[in-house]
Amino acid sequence: MGMEIGLIALILLVTAQGVLLYWIWRQQLRLRVQLAQCLSAAGTDVPTSMLVMMLGRLERRLDGVERHLERHGAHIPLPPPSAQMFVLAQQLAREGVSVDELVRRCGLSRDEAELVRRMHGSGDVE
């Protein structure tokens, strides 16, 4: 009879260990799911911080380029307007577009735009 009690105790112990192992496995599975959710939520912070850092670098670089252009920009020759731009400017002048608009849209200097406006415009010069 002592051996039967020992065998029953051993079976109960193995069953309890099995239940405990199953419970631990379920907890581990839940924790993995929670960890994955936390990492995916926190994953958006890493690219955002990288974007903010790169934006700061780009702003500093742009400031440097702007300062350089302010110092040396007057020495950079601008390409002359193309023949197509003059054709467009003539058409726009015939339509009555202002000198400022000709400068903005066609890349002409103010003097060129005034000349095109006088030659091809409706007669009103601003």
mmCIF file with all atom_site columns, C-alpha atoms in Angstrom:
data_model
loop_
_atom_site.group_PDB
_atom_site.id
_atom_site.type_symbol
_atom_site.label_atom_id
_atom_site.label_alt_id
_atom_site.label_comp_id
_atom_site.label_asym_id
_atom_site.label_entity_id
_atom_site.label_seq_id
_atom_site.pdbx_PDB_ins_code
_atom_site.Cartn_x
_atom_site.Cartn_y
_atom_site.Cartn_z
_atom_site.occupancy
_atom_site.B_iso_or_equiv
_atom_site.pdbx_formal_charge
_atom_site.auth_seq_id
_atom_site.auth_comp_id
_atom_site.auth_asym_id
_atom_site.auth_atom_id
_atom_site.pdbx_PDB_model_num
ATOM 1   C CA . MET A 1 1   ? 0.000  0.000   0.000   1.00 0.00 ? 1   MET A CA 1
ATOM 2   C CA . GLY A 1 2   ? 2.909  2.391   0.657   1.00 0.00 ? 2   GLY A CA 1
ATOM 3   C CA . MET A 1 3   ? 4.048  1.941   -2.893  1.00 0.00 ? 3   MET A CA 1
ATOM 4   C CA . GLU A 1 4   ? 0.632  2.822   -4.267  1.00 0.00 ? 4   GLU A CA 1
ATOM 5   C CA . ILE A 1 5   ? 0.543  6.027   -2.204  1.00 0.00 ? 5   ILE A CA 1
ATOM 6   C CA . GLY A 1 6   ? 3.992  6.948   -3.486  1.00 0.00 ? 6   GLY A CA 1
ATOM 7   C CA . LEU A 1 7   ? 2.894  6.270   -7.070  1.00 0.00 ? 7   LEU A CA 1
ATOM 8   C CA . ILE A 1 8   ? -0.251 8.390   -6.620  1.00 0.00 ? 8   ILE A CA 1
ATOM 9   C CA . ALA A 1 9   ? 1.831  11.176  -5.079  1.00 0.00 ? 9   ALA A CA 1
ATOM 10  C CA . LEU A 1 10  ? 4.262  10.957  -7.985  1.00 0.00 ? 10  LEU A CA 1
ATOM 11  C CA . ILE A 1 11  ? 1.410  11.134  -10.536 1.00 0.00 ? 11  ILE A CA 1
ATOM 12  C CA . LEU A 1 12  ? -0.082 14.139  -8.730  1.00 0.00 ? 12  LEU A CA 1
ATOM 13  C CA . LEU A 1 13  ? 3.330  15.825  -8.658  1.00 0.00 ? 13  LEU A CA 1
ATOM 14  C CA . VAL A 1 14  ? 3.895  15.228  -12.384 1.00 0.00 ? 14  VAL A CA 1
ATOM 15  C CA . THR A 1 15  ? 0.367  16.483  -13.153 1.00 0.00 ? 15  THR A CA 1
ATOM 16  C CA . ALA A 1 16  ? 0.929  19.611  -11.028 1.00 0.00 ? 16  ALA A CA 1
ATOM 17  C CA . GLN A 1 17  ? 4.244  20.248  -12.783 1.00 0.00 ? 17  GLN A CA 1
ATOM 18  C CA . GLY A 1 18  ? 2.532  19.843  -16.173 1.00 0.00 ? 18  GLY A CA 1
ATOM 19  C CA . VAL A 1 19  ? -0.181 22.323  -15.209 1.00 0.00 ? 19  VAL A CA 1
ATOM 20  C CA . LEU A 1 20  ? 2.449  24.737  -13.876 1.00 0.00 ? 20  LEU A CA 1
ATOM 21  C CA . LEU A 1 21  ? 4.546  24.438  -17.037 1.00 0.00 ? 21  LEU A CA 1
ATOM 22  C CA . TYR A 1 22  ? 1.462  25.024  -19.195 1.00 0.00 ? 22  TYR A CA 1
ATOM 23  C CA . TRP A 1 23  ? 0.581  28.138  -17.145 1.00 0.00 ? 23  TRP A CA 1
ATOM 24  C CA . ILE A 1 24  ? 4.154  29.449  -17.451 1.00 0.00 ? 24  ILE A CA 1
ATOM 25  C CA . TRP A 1 25  ? 4.085  28.820  -21.226 1.00 0.00 ? 25  TRP A CA 1
ATOM 26  C CA . ARG A 1 26  ? 0.798  30.794  -21.542 1.00 0.00 ? 26  ARG A CA 1
ATOM 27  C CA . GLN A 1 27  ? 2.219  33.666  -19.493 1.00 0.00 ? 27  GLN A CA 1
ATOM 28  C CA . GLN A 1 28  ? 5.322  33.709  -21.667 1.00 0.00 ? 28  GLN A CA 1
ATOM 29  C CA . LEU A 1 29  ? 3.151  33.828  -24.790 1.00 0.00 ? 29  LEU A CA 1
ATOM 30  C CA . ARG A 1 30  ? 1.129  36.758  -23.376 1.00 0.00 ? 30  ARG A CA 1
ATOM 31  C CA . LEU A 1 31  ? 4.306  38.608  -22.448 1.00 0.00 ? 31  LEU A CA 1
ATOM 32  C CA . ARG A 1 32  ? 5.708  38.129  -25.954 1.00 0.00 ? 32  ARG A CA 1
ATOM 33  C CA . VAL A 1 33  ? 2.526  39.576  -27.453 1.00 0.00 ? 33  VAL A CA 1
ATOM 34  C CA . GLN A 1 34  ? 2.683  42.549  -25.052 1.00 0.00 ? 34  GLN A CA 1
ATOM 35  C CA . LEU A 1 35  ? 6.358  43.069  -25.831 1.00 0.00 ? 35  LEU A CA 1
ATOM 36  C CA . ALA A 1 36  ? 5.662  43.032  -29.574 1.00 0.00 ? 36  ALA A CA 1
ATOM 37  C CA . GLN A 1 37  ? 2.885  45.599  -29.097 1.00 0.00 ? 37  GLN A CA 1
ATOM 38  C CA . CYS A 1 38  ? 5.146  47.834  -27.009 1.00 0.00 ? 38  CYS A CA 1
ATOM 39  C CA . LEU A 1 39  ? 7.946  47.608  -29.530 1.00 0.00 ? 39  LEU A CA 1
ATOM 40  C CA . SER A 1 40  ? 5.651  48.411  -32.429 1.00 0.00 ? 40  SER A CA 1
ATOM 41  C CA . ALA A 1 41  ? 4.249  51.419  -30.547 1.00 0.00 ? 41  ALA A CA 1
ATOM 42  C CA . ALA A 1 42  ? 7.736  52.580  -29.578 1.00 0.00 ? 42  ALA A CA 1
ATOM 43  C CA . GLY A 1 43  ? 8.993  51.832  -33.094 1.00 0.00 ? 43  GLY A CA 1
ATOM 44  C CA . THR A 1 44  ? 7.419  55.044  -34.374 1.00 0.00 ? 44  THR A CA 1
ATOM 45  C CA . ASP A 1 45  ? 9.524  57.092  -31.940 1.00 0.00 ? 45  ASP A CA 1
ATOM 46  C CA . VAL A 1 46  ? 12.814 55.965  -33.438 1.00 0.00 ? 46  VAL A CA 1
ATOM 47  C CA . PRO A 1 47  ? 12.110 57.140  -37.006 1.00 0.00 ? 47  PRO A CA 1
ATOM 48  C CA . THR A 1 48  ? 10.516 60.347  -35.699 1.00 0.00 ? 48  THR A CA 1
ATOM 49  C CA . SER A 1 49  ? 13.573 61.172  -33.639 1.00 0.00 ? 49  SER A CA 1
ATOM 50  C CA . MET A 1 50  ? 15.778 60.377  -36.614 1.00 0.00 ? 50  MET A CA 1
ATOM 51  C CA . LEU A 1 51  ? 13.688 62.676  -38.805 1.00 0.00 ? 51  LEU A CA 1
ATOM 52  C CA . VAL A 1 52  ? 13.917 65.461  -36.236 1.00 0.00 ? 52  VAL A CA 1
ATOM 53  C CA . MET A 1 53  ? 17.674 65.004  -36.048 1.00 0.00 ? 53  MET A CA 1
ATOM 54  C CA . MET A 1 54  ? 18.029 65.064  -39.845 1.00 0.00 ? 54  MET A CA 1
ATOM 55  C CA . LEU A 1 55  ? 15.762 68.111  -40.065 1.00 0.00 ? 55  LEU A CA 1
ATOM 56  C CA . GLY A 1 56  ? 18.066 69.921  -37.651 1.00 0.00 ? 56  GLY A CA 1
ATOM 57  C CA . ARG A 1 57  ? 21.091 68.986  -39.767 1.00 0.00 ? 57  ARG A CA 1
ATOM 58  C CA . LEU A 1 58  ? 19.368 70.129  -42.948 1.00 0.00 ? 58  LEU A CA 1
ATOM 59  C CA . GLU A 1 59  ? 18.370 73.438  -41.356 1.00 0.00 ? 59  GLU A CA 1
ATOM 60  C CA . ARG A 1 60  ? 21.964 74.080  -40.260 1.00 0.00 ? 60  ARG A CA 1
ATOM 61  C CA . ARG A 1 61  ? 23.235 73.164  -43.746 1.00 0.00 ? 61  ARG A CA 1
ATOM 62  C CA . LEU A 1 62  ? 20.638 75.404  -45.403 1.00 0.00 ? 62  LEU A CA 1
ATOM 63  C CA . ASP A 1 63  ? 21.606 78.284  -43.116 1.00 0.00 ? 63  ASP A CA 1
ATOM 64  C CA . GLY A 1 64  ? 25.228 77.794  -44.156 1.00 0.00 ? 64  GLY A CA 1
ATOM 65  C CA . VAL A 1 65  ? 24.298 77.784  -47.842 1.00 0.00 ? 65  VAL A CA 1
ATOM 66  C CA . GLU A 1 66  ? 22.153 80.907  -47.406 1.00 0.00 ? 66  GLU A CA 1
ATOM 67  C CA . ARG A 1 67  ? 25.017 82.726  -45.643 1.00 0.00 ? 67  ARG A CA 1
ATOM 68  C CA . HIS A 1 68  ? 27.396 81.670  -48.427 1.00 0.00 ? 68  HIS A CA 1
ATOM 69  C CA . LEU A 1 69  ? 25.009 82.933  -51.095 1.00 0.00 ? 69  LEU A CA 1
ATOM 70  C CA . GLU A 1 70  ? 24.540 86.216  -49.252 1.00 0.00 ? 70  GLU A CA 1
ATOM 71  C CA . ARG A 1 71  ? 28.314 86.729  -49.262 1.00 0.00 ? 71  ARG A CA 1
ATOM 72  C CA . HIS A 1 72  ? 29.067 85.413  -52.755 1.00 0.00 ? 72  HIS A CA 1
ATOM 73  C CA . GLY A 1 73  ? 25.693 85.220  -54.486 1.00 0.00 ? 73  GLY A CA 1
ATOM 74  C CA . ALA A 1 74  ? 26.088 88.451  -56.432 1.00 0.00 ? 74  ALA A CA 1
ATOM 75  C CA . HIS A 1 75  ? 29.008 86.906  -58.310 1.00 0.00 ? 75  HIS A CA 1
ATOM 76  C CA . ILE A 1 76  ? 27.016 83.951  -59.593 1.00 0.00 ? 76  ILE A CA 1
ATOM 77  C CA . PRO A 1 77  ? 25.967 84.674  -63.166 1.00 0.00 ? 77  PRO A CA 1
ATOM 78  C CA . LEU A 1 78  ? 22.368 83.854  -63.969 1.00 0.00 ? 78  LEU A CA 1
ATOM 79  C CA . PRO A 1 79  ? 21.672 82.081  -67.239 1.00 0.00 ? 79  PRO A CA 1
ATOM 80  C CA . PRO A 1 80  ? 20.029 84.294  -69.842 1.00 0.00 ? 80  PRO A CA 1
ATOM 81  C CA . PRO A 1 81  ? 16.338 83.685  -70.471 1.00 0.00 ? 81  PRO A CA 1
ATOM 82  C CA . SER A 1 82  ? 15.696 81.304  -73.335 1.00 0.00 ? 82  SER A CA 1
ATOM 83  C CA . ALA A 1 83  ? 13.989 82.250  -76.583 1.00 0.00 ? 83  ALA A CA 1
ATOM 84  C CA . GLN A 1 84  ? 10.931 80.346  -75.366 1.00 0.00 ? 84  GLN A CA 1
ATOM 85  C CA . MET A 1 85  ? 10.759 82.606  -72.322 1.00 0.00 ? 85  MET A CA 1
ATOM 86  C CA . PHE A 1 86  ? 10.750 85.689  -74.565 1.00 0.00 ? 86  PHE A CA 1
ATOM 87  C CA . VAL A 1 87  ? 7.992  84.164  -76.712 1.00 0.00 ? 87  VAL A CA 1
ATOM 88  C CA . LEU A 1 88  ? 5.993  83.450  -73.565 1.00 0.00 ? 88  LEU A CA 1
ATOM 89  C CA . ALA A 1 89  ? 6.697  86.968  -72.272 1.00 0.00 ? 89  ALA A CA 1
ATOM 90  C CA . GLN A 1 90  ? 5.477  88.469  -75.568 1.00 0.00 ? 90  GLN A CA 1
ATOM 91  C CA . GLN A 1 91  ? 2.278  86.417  -75.409 1.00 0.00 ? 91  GLN A CA 1
ATOM 92  C CA . LEU A 1 92  ? 1.682  87.359  -71.791 1.00 0.00 ? 92  LEU A CA 1
ATOM 93  C CA . ALA A 1 93  ? 2.366  91.029  -72.550 1.00 0.00 ? 93  ALA A CA 1
ATOM 94  C CA . ARG A 1 94  ? -0.258 90.910  -75.312 1.00 0.00 ? 94  ARG A CA 1
ATOM 95  C CA . GLU A 1 95  ? -2.681 89.507  -72.740 1.00 0.00 ? 95  GLU A CA 1
ATOM 96  C CA . GLY A 1 96  ? -1.976 92.478  -70.468 1.00 0.00 ? 96  GLY A CA 1
ATOM 97  C CA . VAL A 1 97  ? 0.095  90.784  -67.769 1.00 0.00 ? 97  VAL A CA 1
ATOM 98  C CA . SER A 1 98  ? 1.969  93.185  -65.457 1.00 0.00 ? 98  SER A CA 1
ATOM 99  C CA . VAL A 1 99  ? 5.723  93.760  -65.554 1.00 0.00 ? 99  VAL A CA 1
ATOM 100 C CA . ASP A 1 100 ? 6.100  92.109  -62.155 1.00 0.00 ? 100 ASP A CA 1
ATOM 101 C CA . GLU A 1 101 ? 4.259  89.048  -63.436 1.00 0.00 ? 101 GLU A CA 1
ATOM 102 C CA . LEU A 1 102 ? 6.542  88.890  -66.502 1.00 0.00 ? 102 LEU A CA 1
ATOM 103 C CA . VAL A 1 103 ? 9.581  89.016  -64.214 1.00 0.00 ? 103 VAL A CA 1
ATOM 104 C CA . ARG A 1 104 ? 8.181  86.302  -61.975 1.00 0.00 ? 104 ARG A CA 1
ATOM 105 C CA . ARG A 1 105 ? 6.893  83.916  -64.634 1.00 0.00 ? 105 ARG A CA 1
ATOM 106 C CA . CYS A 1 106 ? 9.510  84.339  -67.354 1.00 0.00 ? 106 CYS A CA 1
ATOM 107 C CA . GLY A 1 107 ? 12.700 84.965  -65.393 1.00 0.00 ? 107 GLY A CA 1
ATOM 108 C CA . LEU A 1 108 ? 13.318 88.284  -67.126 1.00 0.00 ? 108 LEU A CA 1
ATOM 109 C CA . SER A 1 109 ? 14.981 91.242  -65.494 1.00 0.00 ? 109 SER A CA 1
ATOM 110 C CA . ARG A 1 110 ? 12.681 94.154  -64.724 1.00 0.00 ? 110 ARG A CA 1
ATOM 111 C CA . ASP A 1 111 ? 14.148 96.177  -67.610 1.00 0.00 ? 111 ASP A CA 1
ATOM 112 C CA . GLU A 1 112 ? 13.641 93.296  -70.061 1.00 0.00 ? 112 GLU A CA 1
ATOM 113 C CA . ALA A 1 113 ? 10.080 92.815  -68.857 1.00 0.00 ? 113 ALA A CA 1
ATOM 114 C CA . GLU A 1 114 ? 9.338  96.531  -69.272 1.00 0.00 ? 114 GLU A CA 1
ATOM 115 C CA . LEU A 1 115 ? 10.785 96.465  -72.793 1.00 0.00 ? 115 LEU A CA 1
ATOM 116 C CA . VAL A 1 116 ? 8.706  93.404  -73.765 1.00 0.00 ? 116 VAL A CA 1
ATOM 117 C CA . ARG A 1 117 ? 5.645  95.031  -72.234 1.00 0.00 ? 117 ARG A CA 1
ATOM 118 C CA . ARG A 1 118 ? 6.231  98.273  -74.210 1.00 0.00 ? 118 ARG A CA 1
ATOM 119 C CA . MET A 1 119 ? 6.837  96.440  -77.473 1.00 0.00 ? 119 MET A CA 1
ATOM 120 C CA . HIS A 1 120 ? 4.076  93.840  -77.226 1.00 0.00 ? 120 HIS A CA 1
ATOM 121 C CA . GLY A 1 121 ? 1.755  95.067  -74.506 1.00 0.00 ? 121 GLY A CA 1
ATOM 122 C CA . SER A 1 122 ? -1.541 96.840  -74.711 1.00 0.00 ? 122 SER A CA 1
ATOM 123 C CA . GLY A 1 123 ? 0.127  100.232 -74.228 1.00 0.00 ? 123 GLY A CA 1
ATOM 124 C CA . ASP A 1 124 ? -0.182 100.593 -70.457 1.00 0.00 ? 124 ASP A CA 1
ATOM 125 C CA . VAL A 1 125 ? 3.232  100.456 -68.796 1.00 0.00 ? 125 VAL A CA 1
ATOM 126 C CA . GLU A 1 126 ? 3.467  100.161 -65.049 1.00 0.00 ? 126 GLU A CA 1
#
